[in-house]
């Protein structure tokens, strides 16, 4: 990691090194926020029919709110990171979570489908900026050799949301009303604000912080290449996940009651990947990213070849979820290559992941529309993982030749 990046990470923390208990409380507060964001992002997918019934639209039309949220993430992450360049990180985190909480509570009260769609876009705006700044704060509190683990602990809230938060919110929405689910998510946002206000010390704006400095990240080829790894390389995971329900029923010939089980296996895989990847990343950042990309090629091709077998389907879905192993490492590498423009780079990582989501789902749907089965999404995933590995190899090669900017 560059000397500038180390200095930036150290200066972002409070003057004295925080105690282990203080670090744990701050990490908990940030992870609760990521849990709320993850729950809010994914809960709509299980409640689309309910939303459609309420507003008198078709389920595909209701699906536009998912795209609206994703668009908010893609636009909001870099824009907020730049505009808030001279804002203290604690203040920015509180502001982002306030927008998130208000956005979800307002979504629960939306009177029309149009207003609901607009509110989902607004609610998505703070998503990337929150994760990016939270990662920077977590990394600034620990020694350099434990940065990836700290970032992974914050992201653990997101992975736990896929396994626990989203199912609970979905059940609540189906039992009572979909509006209750968004009220629940908004409440998590309020709790997060209280925890951040209580446990995260006040910090000062970094010396020299400015919009121009943050925009400097866009002039760094390594930032663009690392974002490319996320946007392309992780598209394969989303290509498979988007159609895993179809693969379960139409390819493996399992009953619809097995869909939640298979989805849970994916969520367990994400949590295992996050925990393992956080530790591997601190041992070898580049090795974790490159090694996982290479392994994903094999896993996703195996999914395509064996999805008709129920046992192999379950195993491969779990392993595809484990592909999240590289995510904390990619987030940390962005912080390294961005030098003194870390906020924009770290926040933009989540824009890249939403692009991966869109690209993966689109390409997966494309091969199915050609008449292939959902198992073929595994081939899409393998190709995207290979492309991501190529981009990463180019990044490492340029870095070895002295191209760090």
Tab-separated table of C-alpha atoms in Angstrom:
chain	number	residue	atom	x	y	z
A	1	UNK	CA	0.000	0.000	0.000
A	2	UNK	CA	1.286	3.462	-0.802
A	3	UNK	CA	2.634	5.735	1.942
A	4	UNK	CA	-0.068	8.282	1.115
A	5	UNK	CA	-2.806	5.703	1.653
A	6	UNK	CA	-1.338	4.641	4.995
A	7	UNK	CA	-1.098	8.250	6.121
A	8	UNK	CA	-4.676	8.940	5.049
A	9	UNK	CA	-5.986	5.918	6.892
A	10	UNK	CA	-4.116	6.855	10.058
A	11	UNK	CA	-5.155	10.504	9.994
A	12	UNK	CA	-8.806	9.593	9.527
A	13	UNK	CA	-8.939	8.074	12.971
A	14	UNK	CA	-9.093	9.914	16.226
A	15	UNK	CA	-5.889	11.276	17.706
A	16	UNK	CA	-5.326	8.352	20.058
A	17	UNK	CA	-5.657	4.713	19.079
A	18	UNK	CA	-9.116	3.522	20.168
A	19	UNK	CA	-9.478	0.635	22.591
A	20	UNK	CA	-10.655	-2.803	21.514
A	21	UNK	CA	-14.063	-2.181	23.093
A	22	UNK	CA	-14.421	1.159	21.302
A	23	UNK	CA	-13.533	-0.442	17.962
A	24	UNK	CA	-16.064	-3.219	18.557
A	25	UNK	CA	-18.857	-0.740	19.341
A	26	UNK	CA	-18.149	1.414	16.293
A	27	UNK	CA	-17.959	-1.671	14.080
A	28	UNK	CA	-21.270	-2.877	15.498
A	29	UNK	CA	-22.910	0.473	14.754
A	30	UNK	CA	-21.629	0.482	11.167
A	31	UNK	CA	-22.585	-3.175	10.634
A	32	UNK	CA	-26.150	-2.512	11.837
A	33	UNK	CA	-26.370	0.148	9.139
A	34	UNK	CA	-25.141	-2.242	6.467
A	35	UNK	CA	-27.644	-4.821	7.759
A	36	UNK	CA	-30.458	-2.300	7.326
A	37	UNK	CA	-29.325	-1.293	3.843
A	38	UNK	CA	-28.985	-4.919	2.744
A	39	UNK	CA	-32.424	-5.777	4.105
A	40	UNK	CA	-33.998	-2.751	2.440
A	41	UNK	CA	-32.385	-3.468	-0.915
A	42	UNK	CA	-33.444	-7.109	-1.191
A	43	UNK	CA	-36.786	-7.264	0.648
A	44	UNK	CA	-38.684	-5.744	-2.285
A	45	UNK	CA	-37.911	-8.788	-4.440
A	46	UNK	CA	-40.128	-10.999	-2.305
A	47	UNK	CA	-42.903	-8.418	-2.012
A	48	UNK	CA	-43.322	-7.348	-5.645
A	49	UNK	CA	-46.708	-9.118	-6.076
A	50	UNK	CA	-48.012	-7.386	-2.949
A	51	UNK	CA	-46.808	-3.987	-4.164
A	52	UNK	CA	-48.344	-4.645	-7.582
A	53	UNK	CA	-51.721	-5.477	-6.011
A	54	UNK	CA	-51.694	-2.337	-3.874
A	55	UNK	CA	-51.008	0.028	-6.754
A	56	UNK	CA	-52.901	-1.852	-9.462
A	57	UNK	CA	-49.884	-2.536	-11.693
A	58	UNK	CA	-48.406	-5.744	-13.078
A	59	UNK	CA	-45.573	-7.500	-11.266
A	60	UNK	CA	-43.076	-6.675	-14.090
A	61	UNK	CA	-44.109	-3.020	-13.797
A	62	UNK	CA	-43.631	-3.185	-10.041
A	63	UNK	CA	-40.126	-4.496	-10.749
A	64	UNK	CA	-39.205	-1.023	-12.002
A	65	UNK	CA	-38.793	0.061	-8.382
A	66	UNK	CA	-35.828	-2.330	-8.105
A	67	UNK	CA	-34.200	-0.604	-11.072
A	68	UNK	CA	-35.005	2.794	-9.543
A	69	UNK	CA	-33.198	1.865	-6.315
A	70	UNK	CA	-30.194	0.497	-8.219
A	71	UNK	CA	-30.030	3.690	-10.297
A	72	UNK	CA	-30.032	5.687	-7.072
A	73	UNK	CA	-27.049	3.666	-5.829
A	74	UNK	CA	-25.089	4.088	-9.067
A	75	UNK	CA	-25.685	7.851	-9.211
A	76	UNK	CA	-25.631	8.631	-5.506
A	77	UNK	CA	-22.342	6.971	-4.553
A	78	UNK	CA	-19.938	9.119	-6.604
A	79	UNK	CA	-22.012	12.308	-6.482
A	80	UNK	CA	-22.410	12.308	-2.686
A	81	UNK	CA	-18.770	11.322	-2.152
A	82	UNK	CA	-17.618	14.322	-4.174
A	83	UNK	CA	-20.096	16.870	-2.812
A	84	UNK	CA	-19.392	15.790	0.772
A	85	UNK	CA	-15.598	15.938	0.374
A	86	UNK	CA	-15.270	18.597	3.099
A	87	UNK	CA	-17.670	16.944	5.524
A	88	UNK	CA	-16.533	14.995	8.596
A	89	UNK	CA	-17.073	11.264	8.185
A	90	UNK	CA	-19.216	10.933	11.311
A	91	UNK	CA	-21.499	13.712	10.098
A	92	UNK	CA	-21.703	12.170	6.627
A	93	UNK	CA	-22.601	8.740	8.012
A	94	UNK	CA	-25.381	10.254	10.126
A	95	UNK	CA	-26.704	12.195	7.137
A	96	UNK	CA	-26.649	9.138	4.867
A	97	UNK	CA	-28.483	7.010	7.396
A	98	UNK	CA	-31.033	9.788	7.988
A	99	UNK	CA	-31.829	9.871	4.262
A	100	UNK	CA	-32.047	6.086	4.230
A	101	UNK	CA	-34.383	5.967	7.230
A	102	UNK	CA	-36.641	8.757	5.978
A	103	UNK	CA	-36.659	7.236	2.487
A	104	UNK	CA	-37.856	3.853	3.731
A	105	UNK	CA	-40.467	5.256	6.104
A	106	UNK	CA	-41.732	7.520	3.318
A	107	UNK	CA	-41.780	4.527	0.956
A	108	UNK	CA	-44.064	2.754	3.430
A	109	UNK	CA	-46.437	5.729	3.277
A	110	UNK	CA	-46.285	6.299	-0.500
A	111	UNK	CA	-49.801	7.008	-1.860
A	112	UNK	CA	-49.101	6.196	-5.533
A	113	UNK	CA	-46.859	3.891	-7.531
A	114	UNK	CA	-45.102	6.884	-9.088
A	115	UNK	CA	-44.267	8.380	-5.699
A	116	UNK	CA	-43.144	4.968	-4.437
A	117	UNK	CA	-40.762	4.607	-7.390
A	118	UNK	CA	-39.286	8.070	-6.828
A	119	UNK	CA	-38.837	7.373	-3.132
A	120	UNK	CA	-37.011	4.103	-3.863
A	121	UNK	CA	-34.611	6.053	-6.104
A	122	UNK	CA	-34.001	8.605	-3.328
A	123	UNK	CA	-33.524	5.843	-0.760
A	124	UNK	CA	-30.828	4.264	-2.932
A	125	UNK	CA	-28.775	7.472	-3.137
A	126	UNK	CA	-26.910	7.079	0.208
A	127	UNK	CA	-26.275	3.329	-0.211
A	128	UNK	CA	-22.808	3.440	-1.783
A	129	UNK	CA	-21.583	6.490	0.112
A	130	UNK	CA	-22.515	4.872	3.433
A	131	UNK	CA	-20.674	1.626	2.660
A	132	UNK	CA	-17.650	3.466	1.293
A	133	UNK	CA	-17.269	5.821	4.255
A	134	UNK	CA	-18.059	3.051	6.761
A	135	UNK	CA	-15.261	0.948	5.248
A	136	UNK	CA	-12.830	3.858	5.526
A	137	UNK	CA	-13.767	4.484	9.160
A	138	UNK	CA	-13.427	0.801	10.066
A	139	UNK	CA	-10.051	0.493	8.344
A	140	UNK	CA	-8.753	3.669	10.015
A	141	UNK	CA	-9.250	2.241	13.510
A	142	UNK	CA	-7.072	-0.861	13.173
A	143	UNK	CA	-3.472	-1.665	12.225
A	144	UNK	CA	-2.745	-1.858	8.511
A	145	UNK	CA	-2.430	-5.648	8.606
A	146	UNK	CA	-6.048	-5.962	9.830
A	147	UNK	CA	-7.760	-3.548	7.440
A	148	UNK	CA	-9.491	-6.146	5.268
A	149	UNK	CA	-10.884	-7.882	8.340
A	150	UNK	CA	-12.274	-4.567	9.596
A	151	UNK	CA	-13.913	-3.865	6.248
A	152	UNK	CA	-15.325	-7.394	6.203
A	153	UNK	CA	-16.863	-6.933	9.638
A	154	UNK	CA	-18.785	-3.906	8.388
A	155	UNK	CA	-19.889	-5.794	5.277
A	156	UNK	CA	-20.953	-8.721	7.468
A	157	UNK	CA	-24.124	-6.764	8.163
A	158	UNK	CA	-24.943	-6.914	4.455
A	159	UNK	CA	-24.340	-10.648	4.150
A	160	UNK	CA	-26.311	-11.402	7.317
A	161	UNK	CA	-29.159	-9.346	5.839
A	162	UNK	CA	-29.419	-11.786	2.926
A	163	UNK	CA	-29.704	-14.684	5.351
A	164	UNK	CA	-31.784	-13.240	8.192
A	165	UNK	CA	-32.911	-9.653	7.620
A	166	UNK	CA	-34.547	-10.076	4.234
A	167	UNK	CA	-36.482	-13.271	5.115
A	168	UNK	CA	-37.786	-11.704	8.347
A	169	UNK	CA	-38.802	-8.468	6.638
A	170	UNK	CA	-40.402	-10.417	3.793
A	171	UNK	CA	-42.361	-12.566	6.257
A	172	UNK	CA	-43.485	-9.439	8.109
A	173	UNK	CA	-44.545	-7.840	4.843
A	174	UNK	CA	-46.547	-10.876	3.786
A	175	UNK	CA	-48.087	-11.359	7.233
A	176	UNK	CA	-49.147	-7.747	7.734
A	177	UNK	CA	-48.513	-5.558	4.707
A	178	UNK	CA	-45.537	-4.743	2.497
A	179	UNK	CA	-45.570	-1.259	4.040
A	180	UNK	CA	-44.722	-2.801	7.420
A	181	UNK	CA	-41.519	-4.255	5.944
A	182	UNK	CA	-40.290	-0.818	4.897
A	183	UNK	CA	-41.258	0.611	8.278
A	184	UNK	CA	-39.057	-2.073	9.834
A	185	UNK	CA	-36.138	-1.140	7.582
A	186	UNK	CA	-36.601	2.541	8.348
A	187	UNK	CA	-36.527	1.723	12.064
A	188	UNK	CA	-33.175	-0.041	11.617
A	189	UNK	CA	-31.900	3.161	10.030
A	190	UNK	CA	-32.959	5.176	13.080
A	191	UNK	CA	-31.291	2.673	15.424
A	192	UNK	CA	-28.108	2.949	13.359
A	193	UNK	CA	-28.134	6.733	13.702
A	194	UNK	CA	-28.393	6.419	17.484
A	195	UNK	CA	-25.549	3.887	17.618
A	196	UNK	CA	-23.267	6.020	15.428
A	197	UNK	CA	-24.054	9.124	17.474
A	198	UNK	CA	-23.242	7.225	20.684
A	199	UNK	CA	-20.147	5.251	19.716
A	200	UNK	CA	-18.357	6.966	16.808
A	201	UNK	CA	-16.113	9.806	18.079
A	202	UNK	CA	-16.355	13.194	16.426
A	203	UNK	CA	-13.720	13.620	13.757
A	204	UNK	CA	-12.277	16.554	11.868
A	205	UNK	CA	-12.291	17.100	8.130
A	206	UNK	CA	-8.996	15.921	6.680
A	207	UNK	CA	-6.522	18.657	5.868
A	208	UNK	CA	-6.588	19.418	2.167
A	209	UNK	CA	-9.934	17.694	1.597
A	210	UNK	CA	-11.763	19.149	-1.379
A	211	UNK	CA	-13.985	18.285	-4.304
A	212	UNK	CA	-11.002	18.596	-6.643
A	213	UNK	CA	-8.986	16.108	-4.601
A	214	UNK	CA	-11.779	13.533	-4.633
A	215	UNK	CA	-12.241	13.966	-8.373
A	216	UNK	CA	-8.544	13.159	-8.667
A	217	UNK	CA	-9.502	9.503	-8.212
A	218	UNK	CA	-11.006	9.579	-11.695
A	219	UNK	CA	-7.566	10.293	-13.161
A	220	UNK	CA	-6.103	7.100	-11.729
A	221	UNK	CA	-6.075	4.113	-14.081
A	222	UNK	CA	-5.819	1.723	-11.124
A	223	UNK	CA	-9.087	3.035	-9.680
A	224	UNK	CA	-10.887	2.408	-12.979
A	225	UNK	CA	-9.363	-1.059	-13.342
A	226	UNK	CA	-10.331	-2.070	-9.809
A	227	UNK	CA	-13.875	-0.801	-10.362
A	228	UNK	CA	-13.832	-2.828	-13.579
A	229	UNK	CA	-12.954	-5.965	-11.619
A	230	UNK	CA	-16.049	-5.399	-9.459
A	231	UNK	CA	-18.403	-4.413	-12.291
A	232	UNK	CA	-17.390	-7.276	-14.585
A	233	UNK	CA	-15.949	-10.005	-12.385
A	234	UNK	CA	-18.847	-10.167	-9.949
A	235	UNK	CA	-21.485	-10.075	-12.673
A	236	UNK	CA	-21.294	-13.859	-12.813
A	237	UNK	CA	-22.497	-14.239	-9.246
A	238	UNK	CA	-25.566	-12.144	-10.035
A	239	UNK	CA	-26.179	-13.937	-13.340
A	240	UNK	CA	-26.645	-17.201	-11.455
A	241	UNK	CA	-28.379	-15.784	-8.380
A	242	UNK	CA	-30.982	-13.890	-10.438
A	243	UNK	CA	-32.297	-17.147	-11.912
A	244	UNK	CA	-31.473	-19.620	-9.157
A	245	UNK	CA	-35.177	-20.156	-8.410
A	246	UNK	CA	-35.769	-21.155	-12.034
A	247	UNK	CA	-32.768	-23.471	-11.934
A	248	UNK	CA	-34.127	-25.090	-8.771
A	249	UNK	CA	-37.554	-25.919	-10.189
A	250	UNK	CA	-36.944	-26.263	-13.936
A	251	UNK	CA	-33.446	-27.769	-14.053
A	252	UNK	CA	-33.028	-29.711	-10.807
A	253	UNK	CA	-36.773	-30.559	-10.772
A	254	UNK	CA	-37.154	-29.684	-7.114
A	255	UNK	CA	-40.427	-28.424	-5.686
A	256	UNK	CA	-40.992	-24.694	-5.099
A	257	UNK	CA	-40.724	-25.310	-1.358
A	258	UNK	CA	-36.986	-25.881	-1.898
A	259	UNK	CA	-36.394	-22.408	-3.302
A	260	UNK	CA	-36.011	-20.789	0.158
A	261	UNK	CA	-33.574	-23.541	1.115
A	262	UNK	CA	-31.424	-22.935	-1.955
A	263	UNK	CA	-31.543	-19.166	-1.388
A	264	UNK	CA	-30.473	-19.739	2.218
A	265	UNK	CA	-27.492	-21.771	0.999
A	266	UNK	CA	-26.456	-18.814	-1.162
A	267	UNK	CA	-26.742	-16.522	1.865
A	268	UNK	CA	-24.706	-18.892	4.035
A	269	UNK	CA	-22.070	-18.987	1.305
A	270	UNK	CA	-21.891	-15.182	1.248
A	271	UNK	CA	-21.354	-15.064	5.006
A	272	UNK	CA	-18.685	-17.773	4.900
A	273	UNK	CA	-16.993	-15.997	1.998
A	274	UNK	CA	-17.022	-12.671	3.800
A	275	UNK	CA	-15.494	-14.106	6.979
A	276	UNK	CA	-12.870	-16.216	5.204
A	277	UNK	CA	-12.094	-13.534	2.626
A	278	UNK	CA	-11.537	-10.908	5.313
A	279	UNK	CA	-8.797	-13.022	6.834
A	280	UNK	CA	-7.255	-14.125	3.548
A	281	UNK	CA	-7.219	-10.522	2.325
A	282	UNK	CA	-5.066	-9.441	5.248
A	283	UNK	CA	-2.610	-12.221	4.339
A	284	UNK	CA	-2.567	-11.498	0.594
A	285	UNK	CA	-4.820	-8.832	-0.878
A	286	UNK	CA	-3.997	-9.506	-4.519
A	287	UNK	CA	-3.840	-13.264	-4.022
A	288	UNK	CA	-7.349	-13.276	-2.556
A	289	UNK	CA	-8.832	-11.299	-5.456
A	290	UNK	CA	-7.038	-13.165	-8.236
A	291	UNK	CA	-7.406	-16.576	-6.621
A	292	UNK	CA	-11.136	-16.187	-6.025
A	293	UNK	CA	-11.754	-14.930	-9.566
A	294	UNK	CA	-9.965	-17.995	-10.940
A	295	UNK	CA	-11.854	-20.328	-8.611
A	296	UNK	CA	-15.168	-18.735	-9.613
A	297	UNK	CA	-14.558	-19.720	-13.238
A	298	UNK	CA	-14.412	-23.382	-12.212
A	299	UNK	CA	-17.340	-23.182	-9.760
A	300	UNK	CA	-19.670	-21.467	-12.203
A	301	UNK	CA	-18.811	-23.803	-15.055
A	302	UNK	CA	-19.450	-26.699	-12.667
A	303	UNK	CA	-22.861	-25.210	-11.872
A	304	UNK	CA	-23.717	-25.163	-15.577
A	305	UNK	CA	-22.674	-28.790	-16.013
A	306	UNK	CA	-24.256	-30.284	-12.887
A	307	UNK	CA	-27.292	-28.119	-11.982
A	308	UNK	CA	-29.676	-30.929	-12.968
A	309	UNK	CA	-28.419	-32.886	-9.960
A	310	UNK	CA	-30.130	-31.526	-6.800
A	311	UNK	CA	-27.127	-32.195	-4.563
A	312	UNK	CA	-24.701	-30.535	-6.965
A	313	UNK	CA	-27.089	-27.623	-7.454
A	314	UNK	CA	-27.130	-26.975	-3.705
A	315	UNK	CA	-23.356	-27.356	-3.408
A	316	UNK	CA	-22.632	-25.056	-6.342
A	317	UNK	CA	-25.083	-22.374	-5.175
A	318	UNK	CA	-23.340	-22.377	-1.794
A	319	UNK	CA	-19.942	-22.071	-3.503
A	320	UNK	CA	-21.198	-19.284	-5.794
A	321	UNK	CA	-22.236	-17.403	-2.645
A	322	UNK	CA	-18.723	-17.974	-1.312
A	323	UNK	CA	-17.564	-15.855	-4.270
A	324	UNK	CA	-18.162	-12.929	-1.910
A	325	UNK	CA	-14.737	-13.866	-0.512
A	326	UNK	CA	-13.063	-11.320	-2.778
A	327	UNK	CA	-15.422	-8.414	-1.965
A	328	UNK	CA	-13.691	-7.056	1.180
A	329	UNK	CA	-10.351	-7.331	-0.606
A	330	UNK	CA	-11.608	-5.404	-3.649
A	331	UNK	CA	-13.032	-2.699	-1.366
A	332	UNK	CA	-9.686	-2.410	0.428
A	333	UNK	CA	-7.673	-2.353	-2.797
A	334	UNK	CA	-9.753	0.581	-3.982
A	335	UNK	CA	-8.792	2.431	-0.820
A	336	UNK	CA	-5.133	1.690	-1.579
A	337	UNK	CA	-5.009	2.712	-5.222
A	338	UNK	CA	-7.063	5.880	-4.679
A	339	UNK	CA	-4.294	7.487	-2.552
A	340	UNK	CA	-5.800	10.676	-1.076
A	341	UNK	CA	-9.146	10.429	-2.945
A	342	UNK	CA	-10.425	7.435	-1.018
A	343	UNK	CA	-13.999	8.490	-0.321
A	344	UNK	CA	-15.011	8.667	-3.985
A	345	UNK	CA	-13.243	5.420	-4.845
A	346	UNK	CA	-14.596	3.491	-1.860
A	347	UNK	CA	-18.158	4.687	-2.453
A	348	UNK	CA	-17.999	3.991	-6.191
A	349	UNK	CA	-17.280	0.331	-5.489
A	350	UNK	CA	-20.965	-0.136	-4.697
A	351	UNK	CA	-21.950	1.556	-7.939
A	352	UNK	CA	-19.748	-1.026	-9.650
A	353	UNK	CA	-21.466	-3.892	-7.806
A	354	UNK	CA	-24.875	-2.618	-8.876
A	355	UNK	CA	-23.633	-2.487	-12.461
A	356	UNK	CA	-22.478	-6.094	-11.989
A	357	UNK	CA	-25.963	-6.941	-10.765
A	358	UNK	CA	-27.595	-5.361	-13.805
A	359	UNK	CA	-25.150	-6.836	-16.330
A	360	UNK	CA	-25.260	-10.307	-14.785
A	361	UNK	CA	-29.059	-10.421	-14.640
A	362	UNK	CA	-29.361	-9.117	-18.212
A	363	UNK	CA	-26.888	-11.598	-19.718
A	364	UNK	CA	-28.369	-14.462	-17.708
A	365	UNK	CA	-31.840	-13.605	-18.989
A	366	UNK	CA	-30.474	-13.293	-22.517
A	367	UNK	CA	-29.165	-16.863	-22.693
A	368	UNK	CA	-32.443	-18.156	-21.247
A	369	UNK	CA	-34.361	-16.214	-23.900
A	370	UNK	CA	-32.285	-18.052	-26.512
A	371	UNK	CA	-33.903	-21.274	-25.358
A	372	UNK	CA	-31.207	-22.521	-22.990
A	373	UNK	CA	-32.002	-23.594	-19.431
A	374	UNK	CA	-31.180	-21.586	-16.315
A	375	UNK	CA	-28.133	-23.824	-15.880
A	376	UNK	CA	-26.545	-21.911	-18.767
A	377	UNK	CA	-26.251	-18.869	-16.525
A	378	UNK	CA	-23.259	-20.720	-15.092
A	379	UNK	CA	-21.447	-20.330	-18.407
A	380	UNK	CA	-22.277	-16.614	-18.363
A	381	UNK	CA	-20.830	-16.428	-14.867
A	382	UNK	CA	-17.657	-18.264	-15.874
A	383	UNK	CA	-17.081	-15.902	-18.805
A	384	UNK	CA	-17.648	-12.795	-16.673
A	385	UNK	CA	-15.335	-14.132	-13.954
A	386	UNK	CA	-12.661	-14.801	-16.577
A	387	UNK	CA	-13.077	-11.273	-17.930
A	388	UNK	CA	-12.769	-9.871	-14.405
A	389	UNK	CA	-9.600	-11.912	-13.879
A	390	UNK	CA	-8.125	-10.464	-17.079
A	391	UNK	CA	-8.871	-6.921	-15.915
A	392	UNK	CA	-7.259	-7.676	-12.564
A	393	UNK	CA	-4.196	-9.174	-14.265
A	394	UNK	CA	-3.823	-5.987	-16.321
A	395	UNK	CA	-4.084	-3.929	-13.131
A	396	UNK	CA	-1.378	-5.937	-11.362
A	397	UNK	CA	0.874	-5.905	-14.435
A	398	UNK	CA	0.678	-2.124	-14.741
A	399	UNK	CA	1.320	-1.748	-11.029
A	400	UNK	CA	4.463	-3.874	-11.248
A	401	UNK	CA	5.659	-1.656	-14.083
A	402	UNK	CA	5.205	1.429	-11.968
A	403	UNK	CA	1.758	2.501	-13.254
A	404	UNK	CA	0.041	3.315	-9.957
A	405	UNK	CA	-1.737	6.453	-11.112
